[in-house]
Short mmCIF file of N, CA and C and ligand atoms in Angstrom, two decimals:
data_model
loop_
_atom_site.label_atom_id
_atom_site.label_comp_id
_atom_site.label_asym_id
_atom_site.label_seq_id
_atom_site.Cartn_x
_atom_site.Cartn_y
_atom_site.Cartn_z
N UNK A 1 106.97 100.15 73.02
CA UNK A 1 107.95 100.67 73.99
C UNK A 1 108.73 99.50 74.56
N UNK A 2 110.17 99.56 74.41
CA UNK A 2 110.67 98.50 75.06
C UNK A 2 110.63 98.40 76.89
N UNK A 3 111.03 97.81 77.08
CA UNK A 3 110.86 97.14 78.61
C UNK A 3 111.64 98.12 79.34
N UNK A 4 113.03 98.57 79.00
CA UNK A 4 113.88 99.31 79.85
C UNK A 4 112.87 100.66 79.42
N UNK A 5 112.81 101.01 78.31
CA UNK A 5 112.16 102.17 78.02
C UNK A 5 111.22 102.29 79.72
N UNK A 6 110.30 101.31 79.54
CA UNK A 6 109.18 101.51 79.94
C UNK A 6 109.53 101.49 81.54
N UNK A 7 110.28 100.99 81.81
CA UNK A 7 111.28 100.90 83.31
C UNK A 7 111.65 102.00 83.98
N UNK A 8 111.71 103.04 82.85
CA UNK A 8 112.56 104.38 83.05
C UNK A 8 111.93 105.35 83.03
N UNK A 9 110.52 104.81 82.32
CA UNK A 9 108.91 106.10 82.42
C UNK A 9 108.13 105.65 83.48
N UNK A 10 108.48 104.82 84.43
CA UNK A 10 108.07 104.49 85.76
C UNK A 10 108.92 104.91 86.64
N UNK A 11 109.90 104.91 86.93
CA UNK A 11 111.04 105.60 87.72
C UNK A 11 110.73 106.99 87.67
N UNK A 12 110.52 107.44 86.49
CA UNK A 12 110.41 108.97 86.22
C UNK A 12 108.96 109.35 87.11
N UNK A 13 108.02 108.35 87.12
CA UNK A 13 106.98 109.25 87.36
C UNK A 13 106.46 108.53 88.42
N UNK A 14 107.52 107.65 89.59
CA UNK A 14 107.47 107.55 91.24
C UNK A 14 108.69 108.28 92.09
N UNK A 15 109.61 108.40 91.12
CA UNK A 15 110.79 108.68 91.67
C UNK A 15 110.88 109.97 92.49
N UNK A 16 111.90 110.48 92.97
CA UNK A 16 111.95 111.48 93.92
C UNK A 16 112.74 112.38 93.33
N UNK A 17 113.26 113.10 93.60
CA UNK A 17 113.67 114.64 93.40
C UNK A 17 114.79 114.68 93.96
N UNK A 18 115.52 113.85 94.75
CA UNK A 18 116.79 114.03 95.45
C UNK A 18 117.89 112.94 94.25
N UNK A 19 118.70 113.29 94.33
CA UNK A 19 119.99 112.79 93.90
C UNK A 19 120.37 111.58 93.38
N UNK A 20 120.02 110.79 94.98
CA UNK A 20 120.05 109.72 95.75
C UNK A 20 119.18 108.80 94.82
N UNK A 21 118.12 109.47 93.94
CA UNK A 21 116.85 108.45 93.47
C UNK A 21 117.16 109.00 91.75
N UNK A 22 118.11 110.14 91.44
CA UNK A 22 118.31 110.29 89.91
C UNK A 22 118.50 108.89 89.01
N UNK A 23 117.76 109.15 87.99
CA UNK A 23 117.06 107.66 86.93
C UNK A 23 118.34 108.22 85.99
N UNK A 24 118.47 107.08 84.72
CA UNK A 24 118.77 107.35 83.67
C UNK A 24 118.17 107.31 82.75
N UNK A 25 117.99 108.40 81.51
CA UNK A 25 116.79 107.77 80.34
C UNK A 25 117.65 107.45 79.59
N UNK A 26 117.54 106.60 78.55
CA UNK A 26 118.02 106.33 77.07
C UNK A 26 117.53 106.73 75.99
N UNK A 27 117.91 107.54 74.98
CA UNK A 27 117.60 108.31 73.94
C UNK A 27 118.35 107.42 72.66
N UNK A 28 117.31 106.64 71.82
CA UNK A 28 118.43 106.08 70.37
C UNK A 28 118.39 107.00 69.49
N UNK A 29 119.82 107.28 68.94
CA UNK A 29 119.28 107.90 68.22
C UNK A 29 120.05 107.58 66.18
N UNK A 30 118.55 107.26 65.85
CA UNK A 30 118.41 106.21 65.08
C UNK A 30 119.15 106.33 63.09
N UNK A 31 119.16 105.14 62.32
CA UNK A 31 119.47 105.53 61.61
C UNK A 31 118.26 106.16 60.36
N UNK A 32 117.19 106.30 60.95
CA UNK A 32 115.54 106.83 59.86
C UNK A 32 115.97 108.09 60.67
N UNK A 33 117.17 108.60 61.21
CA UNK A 33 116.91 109.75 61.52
C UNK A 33 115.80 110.47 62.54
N UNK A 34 115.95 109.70 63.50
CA UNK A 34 115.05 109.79 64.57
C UNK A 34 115.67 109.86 66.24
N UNK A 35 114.70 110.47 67.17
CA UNK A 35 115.10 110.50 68.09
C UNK A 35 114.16 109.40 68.72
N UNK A 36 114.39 108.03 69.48
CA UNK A 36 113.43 107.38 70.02
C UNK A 36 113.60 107.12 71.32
N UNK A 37 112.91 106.86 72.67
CA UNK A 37 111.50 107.77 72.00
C UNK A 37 111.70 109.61 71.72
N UNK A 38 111.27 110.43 71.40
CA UNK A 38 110.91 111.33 70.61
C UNK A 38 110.65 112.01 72.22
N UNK A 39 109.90 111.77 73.05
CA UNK A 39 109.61 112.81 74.18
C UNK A 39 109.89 111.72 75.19
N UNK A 40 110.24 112.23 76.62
CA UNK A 40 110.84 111.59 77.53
C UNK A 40 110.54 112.26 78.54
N UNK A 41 110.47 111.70 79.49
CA UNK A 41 109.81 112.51 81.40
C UNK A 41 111.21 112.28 81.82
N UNK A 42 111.37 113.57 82.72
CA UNK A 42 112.46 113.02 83.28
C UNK A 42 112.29 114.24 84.13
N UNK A 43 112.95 113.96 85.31
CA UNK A 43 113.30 114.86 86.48
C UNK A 43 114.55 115.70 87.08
N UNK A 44 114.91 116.55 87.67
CA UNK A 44 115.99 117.25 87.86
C UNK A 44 117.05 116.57 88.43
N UNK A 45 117.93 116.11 88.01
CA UNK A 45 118.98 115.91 88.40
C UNK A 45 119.27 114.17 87.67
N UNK A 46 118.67 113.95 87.04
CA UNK A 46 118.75 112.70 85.69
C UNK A 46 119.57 113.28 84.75
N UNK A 47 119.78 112.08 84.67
CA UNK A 47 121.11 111.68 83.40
C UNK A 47 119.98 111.09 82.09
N UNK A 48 120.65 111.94 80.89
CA UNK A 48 119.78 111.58 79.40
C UNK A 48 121.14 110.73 78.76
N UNK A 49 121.03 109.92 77.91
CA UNK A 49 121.69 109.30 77.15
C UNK A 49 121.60 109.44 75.87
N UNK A 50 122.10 109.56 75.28
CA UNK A 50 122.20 109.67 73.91
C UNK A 50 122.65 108.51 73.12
N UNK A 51 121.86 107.47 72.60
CA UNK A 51 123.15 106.00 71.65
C UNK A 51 122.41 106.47 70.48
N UNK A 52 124.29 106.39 70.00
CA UNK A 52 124.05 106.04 68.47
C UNK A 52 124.80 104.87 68.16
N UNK A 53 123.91 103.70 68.53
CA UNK A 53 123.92 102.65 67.89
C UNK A 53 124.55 102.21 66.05
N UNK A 54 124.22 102.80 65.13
CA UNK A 54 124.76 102.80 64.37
C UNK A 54 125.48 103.38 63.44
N UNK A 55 125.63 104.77 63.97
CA UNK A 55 127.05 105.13 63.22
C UNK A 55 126.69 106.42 62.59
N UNK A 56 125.40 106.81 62.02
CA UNK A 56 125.69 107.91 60.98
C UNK A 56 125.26 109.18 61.86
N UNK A 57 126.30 110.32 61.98
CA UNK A 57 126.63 111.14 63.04
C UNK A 57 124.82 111.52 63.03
N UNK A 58 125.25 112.01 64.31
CA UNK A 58 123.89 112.50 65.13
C UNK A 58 124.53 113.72 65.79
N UNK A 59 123.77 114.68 66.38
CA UNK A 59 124.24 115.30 67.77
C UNK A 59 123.01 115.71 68.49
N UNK A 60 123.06 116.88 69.44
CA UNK A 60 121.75 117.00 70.32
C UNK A 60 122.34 118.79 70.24
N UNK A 61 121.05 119.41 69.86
CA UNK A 61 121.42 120.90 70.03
C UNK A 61 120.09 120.79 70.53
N UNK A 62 120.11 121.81 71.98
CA UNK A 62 118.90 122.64 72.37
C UNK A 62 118.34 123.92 71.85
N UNK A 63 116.85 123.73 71.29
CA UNK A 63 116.43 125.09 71.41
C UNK A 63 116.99 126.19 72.33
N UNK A 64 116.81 125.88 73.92
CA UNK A 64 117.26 127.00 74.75
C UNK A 64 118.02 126.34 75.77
N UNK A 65 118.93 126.07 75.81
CA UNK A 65 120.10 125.85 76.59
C UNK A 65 120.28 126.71 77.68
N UNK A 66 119.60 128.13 77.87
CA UNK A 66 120.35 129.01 78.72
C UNK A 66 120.00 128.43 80.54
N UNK A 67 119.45 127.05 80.59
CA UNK A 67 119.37 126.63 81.86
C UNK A 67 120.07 125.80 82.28
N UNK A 68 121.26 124.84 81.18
CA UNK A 68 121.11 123.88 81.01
C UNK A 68 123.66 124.07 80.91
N UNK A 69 123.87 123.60 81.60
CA UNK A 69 125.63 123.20 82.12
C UNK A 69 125.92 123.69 80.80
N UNK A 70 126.13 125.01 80.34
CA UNK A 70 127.13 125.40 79.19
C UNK A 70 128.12 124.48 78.46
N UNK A 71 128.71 124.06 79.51
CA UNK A 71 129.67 123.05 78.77
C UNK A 71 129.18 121.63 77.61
N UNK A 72 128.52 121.29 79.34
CA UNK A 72 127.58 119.88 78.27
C UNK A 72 126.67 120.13 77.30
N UNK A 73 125.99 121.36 77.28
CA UNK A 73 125.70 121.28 76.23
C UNK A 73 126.07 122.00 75.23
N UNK A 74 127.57 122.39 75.02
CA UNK A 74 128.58 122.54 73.91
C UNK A 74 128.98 121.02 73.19
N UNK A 75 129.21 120.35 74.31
CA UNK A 75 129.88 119.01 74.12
C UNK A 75 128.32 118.39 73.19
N UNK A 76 127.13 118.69 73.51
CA UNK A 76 126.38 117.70 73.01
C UNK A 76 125.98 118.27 71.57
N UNK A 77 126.54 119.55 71.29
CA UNK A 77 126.40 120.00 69.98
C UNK A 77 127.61 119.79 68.87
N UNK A 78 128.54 118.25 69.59
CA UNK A 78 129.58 118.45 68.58
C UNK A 78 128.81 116.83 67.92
N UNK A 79 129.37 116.15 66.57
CA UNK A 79 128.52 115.37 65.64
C UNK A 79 129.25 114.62 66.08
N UNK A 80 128.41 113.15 66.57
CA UNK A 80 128.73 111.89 67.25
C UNK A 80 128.39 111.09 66.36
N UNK A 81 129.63 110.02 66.54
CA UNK A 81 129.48 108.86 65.11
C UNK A 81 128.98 108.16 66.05
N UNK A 82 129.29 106.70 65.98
CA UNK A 82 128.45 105.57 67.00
C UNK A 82 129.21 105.62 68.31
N UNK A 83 128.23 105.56 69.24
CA UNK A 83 129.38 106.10 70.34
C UNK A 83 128.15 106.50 71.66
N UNK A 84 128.05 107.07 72.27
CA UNK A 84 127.35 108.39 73.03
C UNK A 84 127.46 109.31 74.32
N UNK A 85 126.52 109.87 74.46
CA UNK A 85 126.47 111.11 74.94
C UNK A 85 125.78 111.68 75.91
N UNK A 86 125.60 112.53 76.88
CA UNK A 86 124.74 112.42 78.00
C UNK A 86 124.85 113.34 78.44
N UNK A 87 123.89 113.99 79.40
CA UNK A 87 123.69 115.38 79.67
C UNK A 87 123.18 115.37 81.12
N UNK A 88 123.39 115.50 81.98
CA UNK A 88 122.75 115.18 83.45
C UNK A 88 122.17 116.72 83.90
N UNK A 89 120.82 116.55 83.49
CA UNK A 89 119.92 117.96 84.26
C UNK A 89 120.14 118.63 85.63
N UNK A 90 120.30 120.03 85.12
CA UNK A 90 120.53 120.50 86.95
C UNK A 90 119.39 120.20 87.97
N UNK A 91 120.20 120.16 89.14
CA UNK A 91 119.21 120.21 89.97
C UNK A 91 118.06 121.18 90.29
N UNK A 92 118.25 122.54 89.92
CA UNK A 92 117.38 123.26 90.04
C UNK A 92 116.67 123.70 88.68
N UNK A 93 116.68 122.71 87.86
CA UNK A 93 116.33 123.14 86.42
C UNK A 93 114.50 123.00 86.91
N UNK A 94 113.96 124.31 85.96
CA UNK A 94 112.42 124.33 86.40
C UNK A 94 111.69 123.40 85.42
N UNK A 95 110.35 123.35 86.20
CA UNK A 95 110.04 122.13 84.92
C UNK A 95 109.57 122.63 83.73
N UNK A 96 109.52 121.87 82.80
CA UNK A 96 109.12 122.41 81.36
C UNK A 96 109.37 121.19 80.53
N UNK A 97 109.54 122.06 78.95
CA UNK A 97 109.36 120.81 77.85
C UNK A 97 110.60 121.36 77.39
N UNK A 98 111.90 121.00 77.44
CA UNK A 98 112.64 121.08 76.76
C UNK A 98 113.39 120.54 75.17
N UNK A 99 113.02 121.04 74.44
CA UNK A 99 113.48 120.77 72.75
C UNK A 99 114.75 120.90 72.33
N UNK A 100 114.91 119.93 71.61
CA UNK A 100 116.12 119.80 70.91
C UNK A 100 115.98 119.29 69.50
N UNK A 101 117.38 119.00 68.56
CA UNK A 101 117.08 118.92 67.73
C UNK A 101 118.68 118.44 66.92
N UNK A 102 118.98 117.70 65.97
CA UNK A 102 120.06 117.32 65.29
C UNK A 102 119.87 118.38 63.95
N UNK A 103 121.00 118.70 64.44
CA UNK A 103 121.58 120.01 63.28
C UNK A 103 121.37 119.66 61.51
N UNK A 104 122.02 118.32 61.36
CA UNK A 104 122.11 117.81 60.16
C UNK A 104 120.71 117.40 59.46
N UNK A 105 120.30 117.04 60.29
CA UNK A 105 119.06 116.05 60.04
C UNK A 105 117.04 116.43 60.55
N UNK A 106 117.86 118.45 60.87
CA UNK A 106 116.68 118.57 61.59
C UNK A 106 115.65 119.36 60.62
N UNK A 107 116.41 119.66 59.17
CA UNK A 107 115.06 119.32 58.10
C UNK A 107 114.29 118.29 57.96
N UNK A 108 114.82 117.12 58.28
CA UNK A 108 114.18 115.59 58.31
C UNK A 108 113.36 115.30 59.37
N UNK A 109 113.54 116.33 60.30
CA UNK A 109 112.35 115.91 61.78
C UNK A 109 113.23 115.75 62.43
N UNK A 110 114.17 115.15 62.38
CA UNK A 110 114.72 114.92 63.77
C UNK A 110 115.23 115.48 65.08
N UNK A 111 114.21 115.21 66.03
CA UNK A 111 114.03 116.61 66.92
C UNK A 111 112.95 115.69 67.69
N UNK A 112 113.72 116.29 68.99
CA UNK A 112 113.17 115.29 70.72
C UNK A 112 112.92 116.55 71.56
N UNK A 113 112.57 115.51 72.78
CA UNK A 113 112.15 116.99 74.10
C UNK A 113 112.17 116.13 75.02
N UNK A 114 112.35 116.87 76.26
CA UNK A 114 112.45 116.68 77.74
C UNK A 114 111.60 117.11 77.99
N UNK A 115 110.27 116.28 79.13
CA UNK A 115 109.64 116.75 79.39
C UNK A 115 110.16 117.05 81.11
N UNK A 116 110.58 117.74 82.05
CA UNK A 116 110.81 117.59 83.38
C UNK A 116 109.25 118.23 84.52
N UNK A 117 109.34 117.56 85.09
CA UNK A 117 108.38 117.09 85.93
C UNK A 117 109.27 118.46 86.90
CU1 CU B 1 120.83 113.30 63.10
#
């Protein structure tokens, strides 16, 4: 786990619930066709990141979106070359394990989750 990684799974799991204390996670998402890391803590009202570092399109589709800013996550189902992307959880989103998954590549596994606290 890198250092910021690991920076950001400590934030997640002292941090607070107000606004004021929202973390950012970082999601790579890789060229083995991977989401890293693969599962992520994160809390209501955090910002997810999406890098694609190197180029060969990616995107982020949710299993169930129906909690989750319609828009952004239209926007996060369109195919991102190198570049990225980000999704900032509602505030009243309940907790759970939220799944996702890259359209192209999600015969290959590639497929992450939110865990929210
Ligand atoms: Cu992909």
């Amino acid at each position: 786990m890198g250092t910021l990684a690991f920076v950001l799974s400590i934030g997640a799991l002292v941090g607070f619930a107000s606004a004021a204390n929202a973390a950012t996670v970082e999601v790579e998402m890789t060229n083995l066709l991977k989401f890293a890391p693969a599962s992520v803590s994160a809390k209501p009202g955090d910002t997810i990141v999406w890098k694609n570092n190197a180029g060969l399109p990616h995107n982020v589709v949710f299993e169930d979106a129906s909690k989750l800013d319609a828009d952004a996550a239209k926007s996060l189902g369109k195919l991102l070359g190198k570049g990225e992307t980000e999704l900032t959880l509602p505030a009243d989103l309940p907790a759970g394990t939220y799944k996702y998954y890259c359209t192209p590549h999600r015969g290959a596994g590639m497929a992450g989750e939110i865990v929210v606290q």
